Amino acid sequence: MQRNRVGTSGLEVSELALGTMTWSRDTNADEAGGQLDAFLDAGGTLVDTAASYAEGGSEALIGAMLGGTVARRDLQICTKAGIRRTASGGFVDASRDTMLDTLDDSLVRMGTDHVDLWLVHAYDSRTPLEETLHALEIAVNSGRARYVGVSNFPGWATARIGTLATGRPSIAATQVEYSLLQRGIEREVVPAAVEVGMGVMAWSPLGRGVLTGKYRSSIPADSRAASEHLAGFVDPYLNDHSTAVVDALTTAAEGLGATAQELALGWVLAQPHIASAVVGARTAEQLELSLNATRNRVPAAIVDVLDEVTAPQLGYPERR
């Protein structure tokens, strides 16, 4: 698997990151272990998690694996903080104390003294960016995080925190949703990230699973769209626009002897601003289809066609 430099930082990661959002909840330990083995065998290195995934269960499962047959040196771990849980639910909190307390808890759950990449999970409008940045600085200076970044930040906040970091540990990455069904980051987030030297990591590069084609005729009983806690995550992409994109993708894939999943993910990997794409799966067999995208590159002509049929509409002031 190819390794890419993350922005202008010294961090290099595998072009696919193994997503663990469902680990310990929908994906049990045996299934997770099978996924990790397949990922490492394919040359993958970066595992993506968050303190809020399964209320810490995902990180705990990673920790169990690190305490078993998986060596810490074989993994690059990316985790996130900034979602605080209360009795009434979770909310965004990127304050210094919450961020650092959460990081300490993450390290305990995973049984490690550092993470390779630590991200602010979401933009917090109530906490000054300077305070959040200070938490990132403390994490790097204390050795608890090798590199830091942000996630789900709008374009202006991406540019702002990247600029504020001048003279401090730089903001290496931004992780945002990106696929043939969601190209909104091309308007402002990508230009902002490139300008301040951040690498872009794509989450949900398969359009929340819709681009695999599994929902073309019905909702499979074992799919996320049929899950009580994930149905709302998939539902926004179960529409006529998505159907048209999936139909075009399937036709192109059939002509190449590939799958829609390989083609959709291959398109993301072909974008020059993408450092890594985060892929999740319920089983190792499902993950293998994503790994195939790193072995069989999408022809440039097909990339161009998919660009054209899914291009976001640009207007003032983004349009040049």
PDB file of C-alpha atoms in Angstrom:
ATOM      1  CA  MET A   1       0.000   0.000   0.000  1.00  0.00           C
ATOM      2  CA  GLN A   2       1.253   3.454  -0.890  1.00  0.00           C
ATOM      3  CA  ARG A   3       2.312   5.848   1.873  1.00  0.00           C
ATOM      4  CA  ASN A   4       1.641   9.564   1.614  1.00  0.00           C
ATOM      5  CA  ARG A   5       3.055  12.627   3.324  1.00  0.00           C
ATOM      6  CA  VAL A   6       0.401  14.450   5.371  1.00  0.00           C
ATOM      7  CA  GLY A   7       0.482  18.025   4.125  1.00  0.00           C
ATOM      8  CA  THR A   8       3.828  19.717   4.674  1.00  0.00           C
ATOM      9  CA  SER A   9       4.457  17.848   7.947  1.00  0.00           C
ATOM     10  CA  GLY A  10       6.943  15.009   8.344  1.00  0.00           C
ATOM     11  CA  LEU A  11       4.161  12.502   9.015  1.00  0.00           C
ATOM     12  CA  GLU A  12       3.753   9.695   6.471  1.00  0.00           C
ATOM     13  CA  VAL A  13       0.708   7.404   6.610  1.00  0.00           C
ATOM     14  CA  SER A  14      -0.815   4.603   4.585  1.00  0.00           C
ATOM     15  CA  GLU A  15      -3.165   5.823   1.866  1.00  0.00           C
ATOM     16  CA  LEU A  16      -5.975   3.878   3.531  1.00  0.00           C
ATOM     17  CA  ALA A  17      -6.724   4.197   7.227  1.00  0.00           C
ATOM     18  CA  LEU A  18      -8.684   1.478   8.985  1.00  0.00           C
ATOM     19  CA  GLY A  19     -11.810   2.993  10.516  1.00  0.00           C
ATOM     20  CA  THR A  20     -13.050   1.581  13.812  1.00  0.00           C
ATOM     21  CA  MET A  21     -16.278   3.469  14.507  1.00  0.00           C
ATOM     22  CA  THR A  22     -18.261   0.229  14.874  1.00  0.00           C
ATOM     23  CA  TRP A  23     -15.651  -1.741  16.826  1.00  0.00           C
ATOM     24  CA  SER A  24     -16.907  -3.290  20.084  1.00  0.00           C
ATOM     25  CA  ARG A  25     -20.480  -2.389  19.162  1.00  0.00           C
ATOM     26  CA  ASP A  26     -21.405  -3.779  15.711  1.00  0.00           C
ATOM     27  CA  THR A  27     -17.994  -5.367  15.097  1.00  0.00           C
ATOM     28  CA  ASN A  28     -16.846  -7.841  17.733  1.00  0.00           C
ATOM     29  CA  ALA A  29     -13.269  -8.596  18.752  1.00  0.00           C
ATOM     30  CA  ASP A  30     -12.825 -11.551  16.390  1.00  0.00           C
ATOM     31  CA  GLU A  31     -14.115  -9.610  13.385  1.00  0.00           C
ATOM     32  CA  ALA A  32     -12.004  -6.588  14.308  1.00  0.00           C
ATOM     33  CA  GLY A  33      -8.930  -8.781  14.631  1.00  0.00           C
ATOM     34  CA  GLY A  34      -9.535 -10.245  11.189  1.00  0.00           C
ATOM     35  CA  GLN A  35      -9.843  -6.758   9.720  1.00  0.00           C
ATOM     36  CA  LEU A  36      -6.647  -5.569  11.355  1.00  0.00           C
ATOM     37  CA  ASP A  37      -4.714  -8.616  10.159  1.00  0.00           C
ATOM     38  CA  ALA A  38      -5.902  -8.111   6.572  1.00  0.00           C
ATOM     39  CA  PHE A  39      -5.110  -4.394   6.758  1.00  0.00           C
ATOM     40  CA  LEU A  40      -1.584  -4.911   8.061  1.00  0.00           C
ATOM     41  CA  ASP A  41      -0.942  -7.690   5.520  1.00  0.00           C
ATOM     42  CA  ALA A  42      -1.895  -5.248   2.750  1.00  0.00           C
ATOM     43  CA  GLY A  43       0.656  -2.712   3.997  1.00  0.00           C
ATOM     44  CA  GLY A  44      -1.698  -0.488   5.958  1.00  0.00           C
ATOM     45  CA  THR A  45      -0.403   1.311   9.033  1.00  0.00           C
ATOM     46  CA  LEU A  46      -2.920   3.961  10.155  1.00  0.00           C
ATOM     47  CA  VAL A  47      -5.823   3.002  12.438  1.00  0.00           C
ATOM     48  CA  ASP A  48      -8.465   5.680  13.006  1.00  0.00           C
ATOM     49  CA  THR A  49     -10.585   5.843  16.141  1.00  0.00           C
ATOM     50  CA  ALA A  50     -12.082   8.359  18.597  1.00  0.00           C
ATOM     51  CA  ALA A  51     -12.775   8.591  22.290  1.00  0.00           C
ATOM     52  CA  SER A  52     -16.480   8.849  21.521  1.00  0.00           C
ATOM     53  CA  TYR A  53     -16.700   5.705  19.358  1.00  0.00           C
ATOM     54  CA  ALA A  54     -18.801   3.205  21.295  1.00  0.00           C
ATOM     55  CA  GLU A  55     -18.172   5.435  24.347  1.00  0.00           C
ATOM     56  CA  GLY A  56     -14.528   4.390  24.420  1.00  0.00           C
ATOM     57  CA  GLY A  57     -15.150   0.776  23.430  1.00  0.00           C
ATOM     58  CA  SER A  58     -13.351   1.139  20.103  1.00  0.00           C
ATOM     59  CA  GLU A  59     -10.189   2.425  21.778  1.00  0.00           C
ATOM     60  CA  ALA A  60     -10.408  -0.293  24.444  1.00  0.00           C
ATOM     61  CA  LEU A  61     -10.561  -2.966  21.750  1.00  0.00           C
ATOM     62  CA  ILE A  62      -7.490  -1.495  20.067  1.00  0.00           C
ATOM     63  CA  GLY A  63      -5.777  -1.574  23.442  1.00  0.00           C
ATOM     64  CA  ALA A  64      -6.652  -5.244  23.878  1.00  0.00           C
ATOM     65  CA  MET A  65      -5.061  -6.008  20.518  1.00  0.00           C
ATOM     66  CA  LEU A  66      -1.928  -4.046  21.405  1.00  0.00           C
ATOM     67  CA  GLY A  67      -1.736  -6.078  24.597  1.00  0.00           C
ATOM     68  CA  GLY A  68      -1.901  -9.276  22.561  1.00  0.00           C
ATOM     69  CA  THR A  69      -0.433 -10.149  19.163  1.00  0.00           C
ATOM     70  CA  VAL A  70      -0.136  -6.667  17.603  1.00  0.00           C
ATOM     71  CA  ALA A  71       3.048  -4.675  18.199  1.00  0.00           C
ATOM     72  CA  ARG A  72       2.664  -0.948  18.883  1.00  0.00           C
ATOM     73  CA  ARG A  73       5.424  -0.163  16.372  1.00  0.00           C
ATOM     74  CA  ASP A  74       3.338  -1.736  13.583  1.00  0.00           C
ATOM     75  CA  LEU A  75       0.476   0.741  14.048  1.00  0.00           C
ATOM     76  CA  GLN A  76      -0.021   4.454  13.642  1.00  0.00           C
ATOM     77  CA  ILE A  77      -2.936   5.460  15.833  1.00  0.00           C
ATOM     78  CA  CYS A  78      -5.158   8.444  15.111  1.00  0.00           C
ATOM     79  CA  THR A  79      -7.762   9.308  17.720  1.00  0.00           C
ATOM     80  CA  LYS A  80     -10.017  12.283  18.402  1.00  0.00           C
ATOM     81  CA  ALA A  81     -11.258  14.260  21.366  1.00  0.00           C
ATOM     82  CA  GLY A  82     -13.768  17.053  21.829  1.00  0.00           C
ATOM     83  CA  ILE A  83     -17.104  15.246  22.229  1.00  0.00           C
ATOM     84  CA  ARG A  84     -18.156  15.242  25.890  1.00  0.00           C
ATOM     85  CA  ARG A  85     -20.759  12.771  27.127  1.00  0.00           C
ATOM     86  CA  THR A  86     -23.348  13.683  29.736  1.00  0.00           C
ATOM     87  CA  ALA A  87     -26.470  12.029  31.056  1.00  0.00           C
ATOM     88  CA  SER A  88     -28.488  13.947  28.477  1.00  0.00           C
ATOM     89  CA  GLY A  89     -26.243  13.066  25.532  1.00  0.00           C
ATOM     90  CA  GLY A  90     -23.053  14.215  23.889  1.00  0.00           C
ATOM     91  CA  PHE A  91     -22.014  17.688  22.846  1.00  0.00           C
ATOM     92  CA  VAL A  92     -18.977  19.349  21.295  1.00  0.00           C
ATOM     93  CA  ASP A  93     -16.460  20.562  23.880  1.00  0.00           C
ATOM     94  CA  ALA A  94     -12.964  21.453  22.683  1.00  0.00           C
ATOM     95  CA  SER A  95     -11.936  23.248  25.882  1.00  0.00           C
ATOM     96  CA  ARG A  96      -8.410  22.648  27.143  1.00  0.00           C
ATOM     97  CA  ASP A  97      -9.366  20.609  30.202  1.00  0.00           C
ATOM     98  CA  THR A  98     -11.825  18.370  28.349  1.00  0.00           C
ATOM     99  CA  MET A  99      -9.425  17.802  25.458  1.00  0.00           C
ATOM    100  CA  LEU A 100      -6.478  16.836  27.681  1.00  0.00           C
ATOM    101  CA  ASP A 101      -8.562  14.757  30.111  1.00  0.00           C
ATOM    102  CA  THR A 102      -9.994  12.879  27.148  1.00  0.00           C
ATOM    103  CA  LEU A 103      -6.549  12.260  25.682  1.00  0.00           C
ATOM    104  CA  ASP A 104      -5.305  10.850  28.985  1.00  0.00           C
ATOM    105  CA  ASP A 105      -8.296   8.509  29.125  1.00  0.00           C
ATOM    106  CA  SER A 106      -7.668   7.431  25.523  1.00  0.00           C
ATOM    107  CA  LEU A 107      -4.054   6.560  26.278  1.00  0.00           C
ATOM    108  CA  VAL A 108      -5.117   4.447  29.266  1.00  0.00           C
ATOM    109  CA  ARG A 109      -7.741   2.575  27.227  1.00  0.00           C
ATOM    110  CA  MET A 110      -5.246   1.832  24.454  1.00  0.00           C
ATOM    111  CA  GLY A 111      -2.367   1.032  26.782  1.00  0.00           C
ATOM    112  CA  THR A 112       0.071   3.353  25.038  1.00  0.00           C
ATOM    113  CA  ASP A 113       2.016   6.459  26.030  1.00  0.00           C
ATOM    114  CA  HIS A 114       1.326   8.371  22.812  1.00  0.00           C
ATOM    115  CA  VAL A 115      -0.836   8.603  19.717  1.00  0.00           C
ATOM    116  CA  ASP A 116       0.622   9.335  16.314  1.00  0.00           C
ATOM    117  CA  LEU A 117      -2.100  11.787  15.303  1.00  0.00           C
ATOM    118  CA  TRP A 118      -4.559  13.517  17.652  1.00  0.00           C
ATOM    119  CA  LEU A 119      -7.514  15.444  16.214  1.00  0.00           C
ATOM    120  CA  VAL A 120     -10.090  17.891  17.505  1.00  0.00           C
ATOM    121  CA  HIS A 121     -13.256  15.967  16.650  1.00  0.00           C
ATOM    122  CA  ALA A 122     -15.377  18.972  15.669  1.00  0.00           C
ATOM    123  CA  TYR A 123     -15.351  22.762  15.679  1.00  0.00           C
ATOM    124  CA  ASP A 124     -16.510  24.213  19.001  1.00  0.00           C
ATOM    125  CA  SER A 125     -18.079  27.647  18.598  1.00  0.00           C
ATOM    126  CA  ARG A 126     -18.050  28.257  22.377  1.00  0.00           C
ATOM    127  CA  THR A 127     -14.327  27.705  22.968  1.00  0.00           C
ATOM    128  CA  PRO A 128     -11.731  30.130  21.543  1.00  0.00           C
ATOM    129  CA  LEU A 129      -9.542  28.501  18.916  1.00  0.00           C
ATOM    130  CA  GLU A 130      -6.511  29.763  20.842  1.00  0.00           C
ATOM    131  CA  GLU A 131      -7.519  27.626  23.840  1.00  0.00           C
ATOM    132  CA  THR A 132      -8.077  24.523  21.744  1.00  0.00           C
ATOM    133  CA  LEU A 133      -4.750  25.110  20.019  1.00  0.00           C
ATOM    134  CA  HIS A 134      -3.044  25.349  23.409  1.00  0.00           C
ATOM    135  CA  ALA A 135      -4.355  21.875  24.283  1.00  0.00           C
ATOM    136  CA  LEU A 136      -2.856  20.529  21.045  1.00  0.00           C
ATOM    137  CA  GLU A 137       0.433  22.250  21.851  1.00  0.00           C
ATOM    138  CA  ILE A 138       0.548  20.723  25.336  1.00  0.00           C
ATOM    139  CA  ALA A 139      -0.128  17.267  23.889  1.00  0.00           C
ATOM    140  CA  VAL A 140       2.775  17.528  21.456  1.00  0.00           C
ATOM    141  CA  ASN A 141       5.210  19.118  23.915  1.00  0.00           C
ATOM    142  CA  SER A 142       4.446  16.447  26.534  1.00  0.00           C
ATOM    143  CA  GLY A 143       4.982  13.631  24.032  1.00  0.00           C
ATOM    144  CA  ARG A 144       1.401  12.371  24.281  1.00  0.00           C
ATOM    145  CA  ALA A 145       0.787  13.152  20.589  1.00  0.00           C
ATOM    146  CA  ARG A 146       3.328  13.121  17.778  1.00  0.00           C
ATOM    147  CA  TYR A 147       1.180  15.189  15.399  1.00  0.00           C
ATOM    148  CA  VAL A 148      -2.114  17.051  15.770  1.00  0.00           C
ATOM    149  CA  GLY A 149      -4.971  18.161  13.572  1.00  0.00           C
ATOM    150  CA  VAL A 150      -8.660  18.948  13.309  1.00  0.00           C
ATOM    151  CA  SER A 151     -11.797  17.262  12.019  1.00  0.00           C
ATOM    152  CA  ASN A 152     -15.072  18.522  10.598  1.00  0.00           C
ATOM    153  CA  PHE A 153     -13.901  22.146  10.690  1.00  0.00           C
ATOM    154  CA  PRO A 154     -15.382  24.687   8.238  1.00  0.00           C
ATOM    155  CA  GLY A 155     -13.004  26.344   5.804  1.00  0.00           C
ATOM    156  CA  TRP A 156     -12.557  29.603   7.708  1.00  0.00           C
ATOM    157  CA  ALA A 157     -11.785  27.804  10.991  1.00  0.00           C
ATOM    158  CA  THR A 158      -9.363  25.480   9.197  1.00  0.00           C
ATOM    159  CA  ALA A 159      -7.456  28.477   7.878  1.00  0.00           C
ATOM    160  CA  ARG A 160      -7.655  30.309  11.217  1.00  0.00           C
ATOM    161  CA  ILE A 161      -6.259  27.548  13.436  1.00  0.00           C
ATOM    162  CA  GLY A 162      -3.602  26.733  10.861  1.00  0.00           C
ATOM    163  CA  THR A 163      -2.493  30.358  10.877  1.00  0.00           C
ATOM    164  CA  LEU A 164      -2.622  30.634  14.677  1.00  0.00           C
ATOM    165  CA  ALA A 165      -0.293  27.637  14.898  1.00  0.00           C
ATOM    166  CA  THR A 166       2.592  29.580  13.350  1.00  0.00           C
ATOM    167  CA  GLY A 167       5.523  29.239  15.736  1.00  0.00           C
ATOM    168  CA  ARG A 168       3.809  26.333  17.519  1.00  0.00           C
ATOM    169  CA  PRO A 169       3.449  22.661  16.575  1.00  0.00           C
ATOM    170  CA  SER A 170       1.791  22.843  13.171  1.00  0.00           C
ATOM    171  CA  ILE A 171      -1.679  21.509  12.397  1.00  0.00           C
ATOM    172  CA  ALA A 172      -0.774  18.517  10.262  1.00  0.00           C
ATOM    173  CA  ALA A 173      -4.180  17.299   9.101  1.00  0.00           C
ATOM    174  CA  THR A 174      -7.862  17.901   8.715  1.00  0.00           C
ATOM    175  CA  GLN A 175     -10.240  14.947   8.566  1.00  0.00           C
ATOM    176  CA  VAL A 176     -13.481  15.625   6.733  1.00  0.00           C
ATOM    177  CA  GLU A 177     -16.203  13.729   4.903  1.00  0.00           C
ATOM    178  CA  TYR A 178     -15.401  13.318   1.210  1.00  0.00           C
ATOM    179  CA  SER A 179     -16.770  11.068  -1.521  1.00  0.00           C
ATOM    180  CA  LEU A 180     -18.442  11.143  -4.917  1.00  0.00           C
ATOM    181  CA  LEU A 181     -21.635  11.954  -2.998  1.00  0.00           C
ATOM    182  CA  GLN A 182     -20.127  14.643  -0.775  1.00  0.00           C
ATOM    183  CA  ARG A 183     -17.643  16.992  -2.436  1.00  0.00           C
ATOM    184  CA  GLY A 184     -18.481  20.132  -0.459  1.00  0.00           C
ATOM    185  CA  ILE A 185     -14.971  20.424   0.977  1.00  0.00           C
ATOM    186  CA  GLU A 186     -13.680  21.346  -2.467  1.00  0.00           C
ATOM    187  CA  ARG A 187     -15.279  24.781  -2.127  1.00  0.00           C
ATOM    188  CA  GLU A 188     -13.306  26.170   0.813  1.00  0.00           C
ATOM    189  CA  VAL A 189     -11.869  23.501   3.119  1.00  0.00           C
ATOM    190  CA  VAL A 190      -9.413  22.007   0.630  1.00  0.00           C
ATOM    191  CA  PRO A 191      -8.048  25.403  -0.545  1.00  0.00           C
ATOM    192  CA  ALA A 192      -7.683  26.493   3.103  1.00  0.00           C
ATOM    193  CA  ALA A 193      -5.909  23.268   4.086  1.00  0.00           C
ATOM    194  CA  VAL A 194      -3.514  23.436   1.156  1.00  0.00           C
ATOM    195  CA  GLU A 195      -2.720  27.085   1.892  1.00  0.00           C
ATOM    196  CA  VAL A 196      -1.677  26.379   5.503  1.00  0.00           C
ATOM    197  CA  GLY A 197       0.052  23.068   4.766  1.00  0.00           C
ATOM    198  CA  MET A 198      -2.495  20.591   6.146  1.00  0.00           C
ATOM    199  CA  GLY A 199      -3.037  17.166   4.665  1.00  0.00           C
ATOM    200  CA  VAL A 200      -6.638  16.128   4.021  1.00  0.00           C
ATOM    201  CA  MET A 201      -7.983  12.821   5.331  1.00  0.00           C
ATOM    202  CA  ALA A 202     -11.300  11.646   3.915  1.00  0.00           C
ATOM    203  CA  TRP A 203     -13.823   9.944   6.139  1.00  0.00           C
ATOM    204  CA  SER A 204     -16.707   7.968   4.649  1.00  0.00           C
ATOM    205  CA  PRO A 205     -15.132   7.853   1.151  1.00  0.00           C
ATOM    206  CA  LEU A 206     -17.810   5.313   0.169  1.00  0.00           C
ATOM    207  CA  GLY A 207     -20.656   7.748   0.803  1.00  0.00           C
ATOM    208  CA  ARG A 208     -21.635   6.144   4.136  1.00  0.00           C
ATOM    209  CA  GLY A 209     -21.723   2.791   2.336  1.00  0.00           C
ATOM    210  CA  VAL A 210     -24.168   3.871  -0.372  1.00  0.00           C
ATOM    211  CA  LEU A 211     -21.503   3.869  -3.114  1.00  0.00           C
ATOM    212  CA  THR A 212     -20.928   0.137  -2.660  1.00  0.00           C
ATOM    213  CA  GLY A 213     -24.261  -0.358  -4.420  1.00  0.00           C
ATOM    214  CA  LYS A 214     -25.695  -2.409  -1.556  1.00  0.00           C
ATOM    215  CA  TYR A 215     -28.782  -0.181  -1.336  1.00  0.00           C
ATOM    216  CA  ARG A 216     -29.709  -0.147  -5.038  1.00  0.00           C
ATOM    217  CA  SER A 217     -32.762  -2.378  -4.645  1.00  0.00           C
ATOM    218  CA  SER A 218     -33.364  -2.694  -0.910  1.00  0.00           C
ATOM    219  CA  ILE A 219     -31.886  -2.201   2.554  1.00  0.00           C
ATOM    220  CA  PRO A 220     -30.008  -5.348   3.642  1.00  0.00           C
ATOM    221  CA  ALA A 221     -30.935  -6.527   7.131  1.00  0.00           C
ATOM    222  CA  ASP A 222     -27.294  -6.527   8.263  1.00  0.00           C
ATOM    223  CA  SER A 223     -26.444  -3.082   6.864  1.00  0.00           C
ATOM    224  CA  ARG A 224     -25.909   0.229   8.647  1.00  0.00           C
ATOM    225  CA  ALA A 225     -29.141   1.589   7.176  1.00  0.00           C
ATOM    226  CA  ALA A 226     -30.987  -1.182   9.005  1.00  0.00           C
ATOM    227  CA  SER A 227     -29.199  -0.488  12.282  1.00  0.00           C
ATOM    228  CA  GLU A 228     -31.146   1.365  14.959  1.00  0.00           C
ATOM    229  CA  HIS A 229     -28.225   3.666  15.832  1.00  0.00           C
ATOM    230  CA  LEU A 230     -26.760   4.126  12.325  1.00  0.00           C
ATOM    231  CA  ALA A 231     -29.831   4.367  10.095  1.00  0.00           C
ATOM    232  CA  GLY A 232     -29.917   8.147  10.474  1.00  0.00           C
ATOM    233  CA  PHE A 233     -26.273   8.281   9.375  1.00  0.00           C
ATOM    234  CA  VAL A 234     -27.032   6.578   6.043  1.00  0.00           C
ATOM    235  CA  ASP A 235     -30.499   7.952   5.313  1.00  0.00           C
ATOM    236  CA  PRO A 236     -29.424  11.381   3.892  1.00  0.00           C
ATOM    237  CA  TYR A 237     -27.781   9.590   0.943  1.00  0.00           C
ATOM    238  CA  LEU A 238     -30.698   7.300   0.092  1.00  0.00           C
ATOM    239  CA  ASN A 239     -32.106   9.624  -2.563  1.00  0.00           C
ATOM    240  CA  ASP A 240     -32.498  10.015  -6.333  1.00  0.00           C
ATOM    241  CA  HIS A 241     -29.181  11.851  -6.761  1.00  0.00           C
ATOM    242  CA  SER A 242     -27.282   9.059  -5.060  1.00  0.00           C
ATOM    243  CA  THR A 243     -29.100   6.459  -7.138  1.00  0.00           C
ATOM    244  CA  ALA A 244     -28.011   8.188 -10.341  1.00  0.00           C
ATOM    245  CA  VAL A 245     -24.387   8.362  -9.176  1.00  0.00           C
ATOM    246  CA  VAL A 246     -24.381   4.709  -8.092  1.00  0.00           C
ATOM    247  CA  ASP A 247     -25.895   3.644 -11.425  1.00  0.00           C
ATOM    248  CA  ALA A 248     -23.182   5.505 -13.352  1.00  0.00           C
ATOM    249  CA  LEU A 249     -20.516   4.100 -11.049  1.00  0.00           C
ATOM    250  CA  THR A 250     -21.798   0.544 -11.462  1.00  0.00           C
ATOM    251  CA  THR A 251     -21.843   0.844 -15.241  1.00  0.00           C
ATOM    252  CA  ALA A 252     -18.253   2.108 -15.299  1.00  0.00           C
ATOM    253  CA  ALA A 253     -17.152  -0.613 -12.870  1.00  0.00           C
ATOM    254  CA  GLU A 254     -18.683  -3.365 -14.967  1.00  0.00           C
ATOM    255  CA  GLY A 255     -16.791  -2.091 -18.008  1.00  0.00           C
ATOM    256  CA  LEU A 256     -13.522  -2.311 -16.066  1.00  0.00           C
ATOM    257  CA  GLY A 257     -14.231  -5.670 -14.446  1.00  0.00           C
ATOM    258  CA  ALA A 258     -14.203  -4.024 -11.036  1.00  0.00           C
ATOM    259  CA  THR A 259     -16.725  -3.247  -8.307  1.00  0.00           C
ATOM    260  CA  ALA A 260     -18.474   0.036  -7.628  1.00  0.00           C
ATOM    261  CA  GLN A 261     -16.752   0.072  -4.239  1.00  0.00           C
ATOM    262  CA  GLU A 262     -13.267  -0.192  -5.757  1.00  0.00           C
ATOM    263  CA  LEU A 263     -14.044   2.553  -8.257  1.00  0.00           C
ATOM    264  CA  ALA A 264     -15.569   4.962  -5.710  1.00  0.00           C
ATOM    265  CA  LEU A 265     -12.648   4.567  -3.341  1.00  0.00           C
ATOM    266  CA  GLY A 266     -10.127   4.670  -6.177  1.00  0.00           C
ATOM    267  CA  TRP A 267     -11.530   8.035  -7.252  1.00  0.00           C
ATOM    268  CA  VAL A 268     -10.916   9.459  -3.767  1.00  0.00           C
ATOM    269  CA  LEU A 269      -7.373   8.072  -3.665  1.00  0.00           C
ATOM    270  CA  ALA A 270      -6.672   9.671  -7.045  1.00  0.00           C
ATOM    271  CA  GLN A 271      -7.354  13.181  -5.730  1.00  0.00           C
ATOM    272  CA  PRO A 272      -4.042  15.026  -5.161  1.00  0.00           C
ATOM    273  CA  HIS A 273      -5.215  16.715  -1.957  1.00  0.00           C
ATOM    274  CA  ILE A 274      -6.028  13.434  -0.181  1.00  0.00           C
ATOM    275  CA  ALA A 275      -3.378  12.025   2.153  1.00  0.00           C
ATOM    276  CA  SER A 276      -5.451   9.095   3.406  1.00  0.00           C
ATOM    277  CA  ALA A 277      -8.986   7.730   3.161  1.00  0.00           C
ATOM    278  CA  VAL A 278     -10.624   6.154   6.213  1.00  0.00           C
ATOM    279  CA  VAL A 279     -12.483   2.935   5.403  1.00  0.00           C
ATOM    280  CA  GLY A 280     -14.576   0.935   7.819  1.00  0.00           C
ATOM    281  CA  ALA A 281     -16.178  -2.471   7.388  1.00  0.00           C
ATOM    282  CA  ARG A 282     -18.232  -4.930   9.370  1.00  0.00           C
ATOM    283  CA  THR A 283     -16.155  -7.929   8.282  1.00  0.00           C
ATOM    284  CA  ALA A 284     -12.689  -8.654   6.867  1.00  0.00           C
ATOM    285  CA  GLU A 285     -14.326  -9.788   3.615  1.00  0.00           C
ATOM    286  CA  GLN A 286     -15.946  -6.377   3.180  1.00  0.00           C
ATOM    287  CA  LEU A 287     -12.654  -4.673   3.953  1.00  0.00           C
ATOM    288  CA  GLU A 288     -10.886  -6.715   1.275  1.00  0.00           C
ATOM    289  CA  LEU A 289     -12.971  -4.983  -1.416  1.00  0.00           C
ATOM    290  CA  SER A 290     -11.645  -1.628  -0.227  1.00  0.00           C
ATOM    291  CA  LEU A 291      -8.080  -2.928  -0.120  1.00  0.00           C
ATOM    292  CA  ASN A 292      -8.457  -3.901  -3.785  1.00  0.00           C
ATOM    293  CA  ALA A 293      -8.698  -0.207  -4.639  1.00  0.00           C
ATOM    294  CA  THR A 294      -5.024   0.187  -3.706  1.00  0.00           C
ATOM    295  CA  ARG A 295      -4.039  -2.669  -5.978  1.00  0.00           C
ATOM    296  CA  ASN A 296      -6.021  -1.689  -9.082  1.00  0.00           C
ATOM    297  CA  ARG A 297      -5.814   2.019  -9.872  1.00  0.00           C
ATOM    298  CA  VAL A 298      -8.678   3.788 -11.607  1.00  0.00           C
ATOM    299  CA  PRO A 299      -7.750   4.918 -15.136  1.00  0.00           C
ATOM    300  CA  ALA A 300      -7.352   8.688 -15.447  1.00  0.00           C
ATOM    301  CA  ALA A 301     -10.103   8.864 -18.071  1.00  0.00           C
ATOM    302  CA  ILE A 302     -12.599   7.291 -15.655  1.00  0.00           C
ATOM    303  CA  VAL A 303     -11.500   9.635 -12.875  1.00  0.00           C
ATOM    304  CA  ASP A 304     -12.208  12.569 -15.191  1.00  0.00           C
ATOM    305  CA  VAL A 305     -15.666  11.264 -16.082  1.00  0.00           C
ATOM    306  CA  LEU A 306     -16.588  10.728 -12.427  1.00  0.00           C
ATOM    307  CA  ASP A 307     -15.286  14.231 -11.670  1.00  0.00           C
ATOM    308  CA  GLU A 308     -17.581  15.673 -14.288  1.00  0.00           C
ATOM    309  CA  VAL A 309     -20.788  13.853 -13.342  1.00  0.00           C
ATOM    310  CA  THR A 310     -20.443  14.568  -9.600  1.00  0.00           C
ATOM    311  CA  ALA A 311     -18.829  18.014  -9.588  1.00  0.00           C
ATOM    312  CA  PRO A 312     -20.243  20.310  -6.880  1.00  0.00           C
ATOM    313  CA  GLN A 313     -21.961  23.455  -8.037  1.00  0.00           C
ATOM    314  CA  LEU A 314     -19.749  26.448  -7.401  1.00  0.00           C
ATOM    315  CA  GLY A 315     -21.015  29.991  -7.205  1.00  0.00           C
ATOM    316  CA  TYR A 316     -19.923  33.311  -5.800  1.00  0.00           C
ATOM    317  CA  PRO A 317     -17.357  33.719  -4.333  1.00  0.00           C
ATOM    318  CA  GLU A 318     -15.741  30.298  -4.796  1.00  0.00           C
ATOM    319  CA  ARG A 319     -16.040  30.249  -8.590  1.00  0.00           C
ATOM    320  CA  ARG A 320     -13.026  31.795 -10.231  1.00  0.00           C
TER     321      ARG A 320
END
